[in-house]
Amino acid sequence: MYELKSCPFCGGDALLSADPDGVTDTARRKWAYTVICSECCATTGLCYSVRMAADSWNRRAEDVPT
């Protein structure tokens, strides 16, 4: 499992959510995973893998090269 950072907005705990009815795209990827803050409900939006959701959540502005 992937470690999730606290929410960048409020510091709340992050929770991984998987939708069993997720949408499958033409590349056969199932868009069913999101990370949601338990306090302020900030979210990554739909992702097609647990890793993509975790990486999206854990990415911070200071991590982006200029």
Short mmCIF file of C-alpha atoms in Angstrom, two decimals:
data_model
loop_
_atom_site.label_atom_id
_atom_site.label_comp_id
_atom_site.label_asym_id
_atom_site.label_seq_id
_atom_site.Cartn_x
_atom_site.Cartn_y
_atom_site.Cartn_z
CA MET A 1 0.00 0.00 0.00
CA TYR A 2 1.09 3.57 -0.55
CA GLU A 3 1.65 6.08 2.23
CA LEU A 4 -0.57 9.15 1.87
CA LYS A 5 0.47 12.60 3.03
CA SER A 6 -1.91 14.67 5.14
CA CYS A 7 -4.25 17.07 3.33
CA PRO A 8 -2.37 20.05 1.85
CA PHE A 9 -5.33 22.32 2.64
CA CYS A 10 -6.39 21.45 6.18
CA GLY A 11 -3.95 18.79 7.42
CA GLY A 12 -6.67 16.13 7.68
CA ASP A 13 -6.16 12.41 7.14
CA ALA A 14 -6.28 11.08 3.59
CA LEU A 15 -8.43 8.08 2.70
CA LEU A 16 -8.23 5.92 -0.42
CA SER A 17 -11.58 5.19 -2.02
CA ALA A 18 -12.30 2.58 -4.70
CA ASP A 19 -15.58 2.59 -6.66
CA PRO A 20 -16.52 -0.97 -7.67
CA ASP A 21 -18.58 0.49 -10.53
CA GLY A 22 -15.75 2.63 -11.94
CA VAL A 23 -15.69 3.57 -15.60
CA THR A 24 -13.50 1.57 -18.01
CA ASP A 25 -11.94 3.57 -20.85
CA THR A 26 -10.96 2.43 -24.35
CA ALA A 27 -7.49 1.43 -23.08
CA ARG A 28 -9.26 -0.93 -20.62
CA ARG A 29 -8.19 1.10 -17.57
CA LYS A 30 -10.74 1.23 -14.77
CA TRP A 31 -11.12 4.80 -13.48
CA ALA A 32 -12.28 3.97 -9.97
CA TYR A 33 -9.78 5.30 -7.43
CA THR A 34 -9.67 8.58 -5.52
CA VAL A 35 -8.02 9.95 -2.41
CA ILE A 36 -10.26 12.08 -0.21
CA CYS A 37 -9.53 14.21 2.85
CA SER A 38 -11.55 13.05 5.86
CA GLU A 39 -11.92 16.64 7.10
CA CYS A 40 -12.45 19.04 4.18
CA CYS A 41 -13.32 16.55 1.40
CA ALA A 42 -10.51 17.68 -0.93
CA THR A 43 -10.03 14.99 -3.59
CA THR A 44 -7.75 13.88 -6.41
CA GLY A 45 -10.58 13.15 -8.81
CA LEU A 46 -10.80 9.79 -10.56
CA CYS A 47 -7.62 7.82 -11.20
CA TYR A 48 -7.13 4.46 -12.94
CA SER A 49 -4.85 2.90 -10.32
CA VAL A 50 -4.11 3.09 -6.62
CA ARG A 51 -0.61 4.26 -7.43
CA MET A 52 -1.88 7.07 -9.68
CA ALA A 53 -4.27 8.23 -6.94
CA ALA A 54 -1.54 8.16 -4.27
CA ASP A 55 0.98 9.94 -6.51
CA SER A 56 -1.61 12.60 -7.40
CA TRP A 57 -2.48 13.17 -3.75
CA ASN A 58 1.12 13.23 -2.54
CA ARG A 59 2.35 15.67 -5.20
CA ARG A 60 2.97 19.15 -3.80
CA ALA A 61 3.81 22.46 -5.49
CA GLU A 62 7.31 22.41 -4.06
CA ASP A 63 7.89 19.05 -5.80
CA VAL A 64 7.27 20.50 -9.29
CA PRO A 65 10.44 21.50 -11.15
CA THR A 66 10.56 25.10 -12.33
#
